[in-house]
Phi, psi and omega in degrees: 000133192255124180271124174248178182234152176289076188254347187099349168329288186295295187322314188291330187268352185300142176049037169268348189274160181224179173293330181295324188294313187310304193289324170301303192285320185243014175067023180255146178286153175253344185280146183137173164297142173300143182270098160213188175106180180229171190302122162311142175048035170322315178293339177295316195281343186268358182297135178090343192079024185295129180278160197300310184306343173305308177250026163309326195282325184283346180264322185250359176071018189231142162289107187278102171319118181314329177298342186267352189266131172237097191054269175247019199226145176248131178317116183308306191310330177292320188298306200297317181286324173288321186239024193278328173208120200300148174281155185290148173072029191268144177287178201293308184315307178295327172298326181296343168276317185290323186230068180289106185059036162291352176283345196268319194322306190287359183268345178260162193262088173290340181292315182282001177268328175282335178285320174307303170317311178295327173304299186301306185299319174295333173298323181287317178297347182280349182272125187315329170280346183263115179257008170248146194247125165249193174079174179309078185280346183285330173311300176282337157311300182296310179304317178304305182283348172292318193273332169256107179282342182301325192256008175284151181290144165282153181093007185222075177278324186283146177207163168212212178248135023269167206280319172327332183291347186293343184250002201285341176272002179293135177200105187274164191302158190248055181293179166311141185277326186278333174277341182288308176308296203296339168289323187281319171317297197291342188295314181296319185303327185255012160312141163256169191297319156313326190259038170226117183270112198294325203221067180289348181273358178275353190292123182304315195304308190299334193280336181301303196271345184301153184277152183291319187302331170290347183256003177295138189309323170311331194259331180291336181282336175291343181298325183240052174259152175240109186214183158293142163244134198224129164224081182061239204289338180288115183220110172261200184216122175280111196253068181285336176300351165267010178227026194315332186281350181285344175234041174081016192258195175238128183279122176266176177295123195292160152268166191302141163292169188279126188254104194246046182296332184285317163310334181292335173295348193262102180258358175087027178249172184043223174298348168307328178325301192278049149345292196295334175276318195288307184256059189289328175300316174303328166297326188268334169308310185287336177302313188265031193283342181285339190254008168248042170290140182260122180241153189188147188305153156253152179228172186291323187242067188299137193166182187278134172292163178280000179269317170308302175285355158291309172312310181294317169326306196280322195231354179277166163259106165283345187218138172274324182286159169291126187322322198272348164285324189279320174061051171227168164281350180054053179255063194274105176303156172274133188293142200274339182285338179311328193282324173327300188307327182101179182294320169080133185218151176231156185274144185292127172254159176272140199254124162308126182287146182292144180258032192311145171273116182245027186282322186284332177297318169310309186296330180270352174286333174307153175231139179106158184221174169281326176303319189286333178083019188282171179267116160320133173204171179245146184280163177288000000 
């Protein structure tokens, strides 16, 4: 886990990653079934209230030692010792016990699941009460190093597949958190527009090491799909129309982001565990992912449009550092070349309805309390 500070740095990177980043950085495929669901035929194994370890032998052919059971969980170390290596000359039944349904593992979209989890973790850490960042942080770190050359550590010039392995030996110094955060704020504020690489994966050196499966048409097509990202109870939205320069396009003035606060409140506990049924519409979005590909023009000089920068200058948080650290009036002009890119346009698409979290508003709208013995009702 990574310790962070309430500096706006983490929140500024939320949803800047897409499924192409997961494919290149982590080597995960993106097309396939969503990573969700529950044990098939589960009702068979809970008949009569039988605990999991009672029918454990029926599934794996091994009697589970009582010492390895912790309430409803089994010690991972026992699994590793017992099924870590399949014996030589094993028959089909033994192989089935050691590798149950492994042939199905490749049919899932592990890339979209990893991206959904990173989105959720970064949204949580943007909360002022959260100080720890979890999730697939290799993707976060490698995305930064590949796109911000000035932030890369020295001595990591060679790379292979997947691209995030380039920094596998990197271990940052353990300096004090306060000064380190202040330093990074200032370094980000002093960045110039040409010190960010929009399309690092188009480099010939990268194309030489990329795995052919990542470039299969069925995977590449989904990189530009506006759809849901699913990891069990975690559901996020793949809004690539907010990062078009990463695909060679021009970023237009943004539309309001989709409000999915209600989905952010779901964690799979309690009644939420049957998310496959309660949140079915979002699973259907993934099933129709091939029908929501975003089409736009690719240009020689990708980047934000003039209209976008004007909007950003008015509404965005342009600097992270306090004024005394920068020592300038912050009147940074919009580069002239942005007007030459055009306005940047994306086709109109059917907008998904917002799902705001209204539970607090609804609670406040109730009239009556248990103490007053008045009947609960809703205000009109």
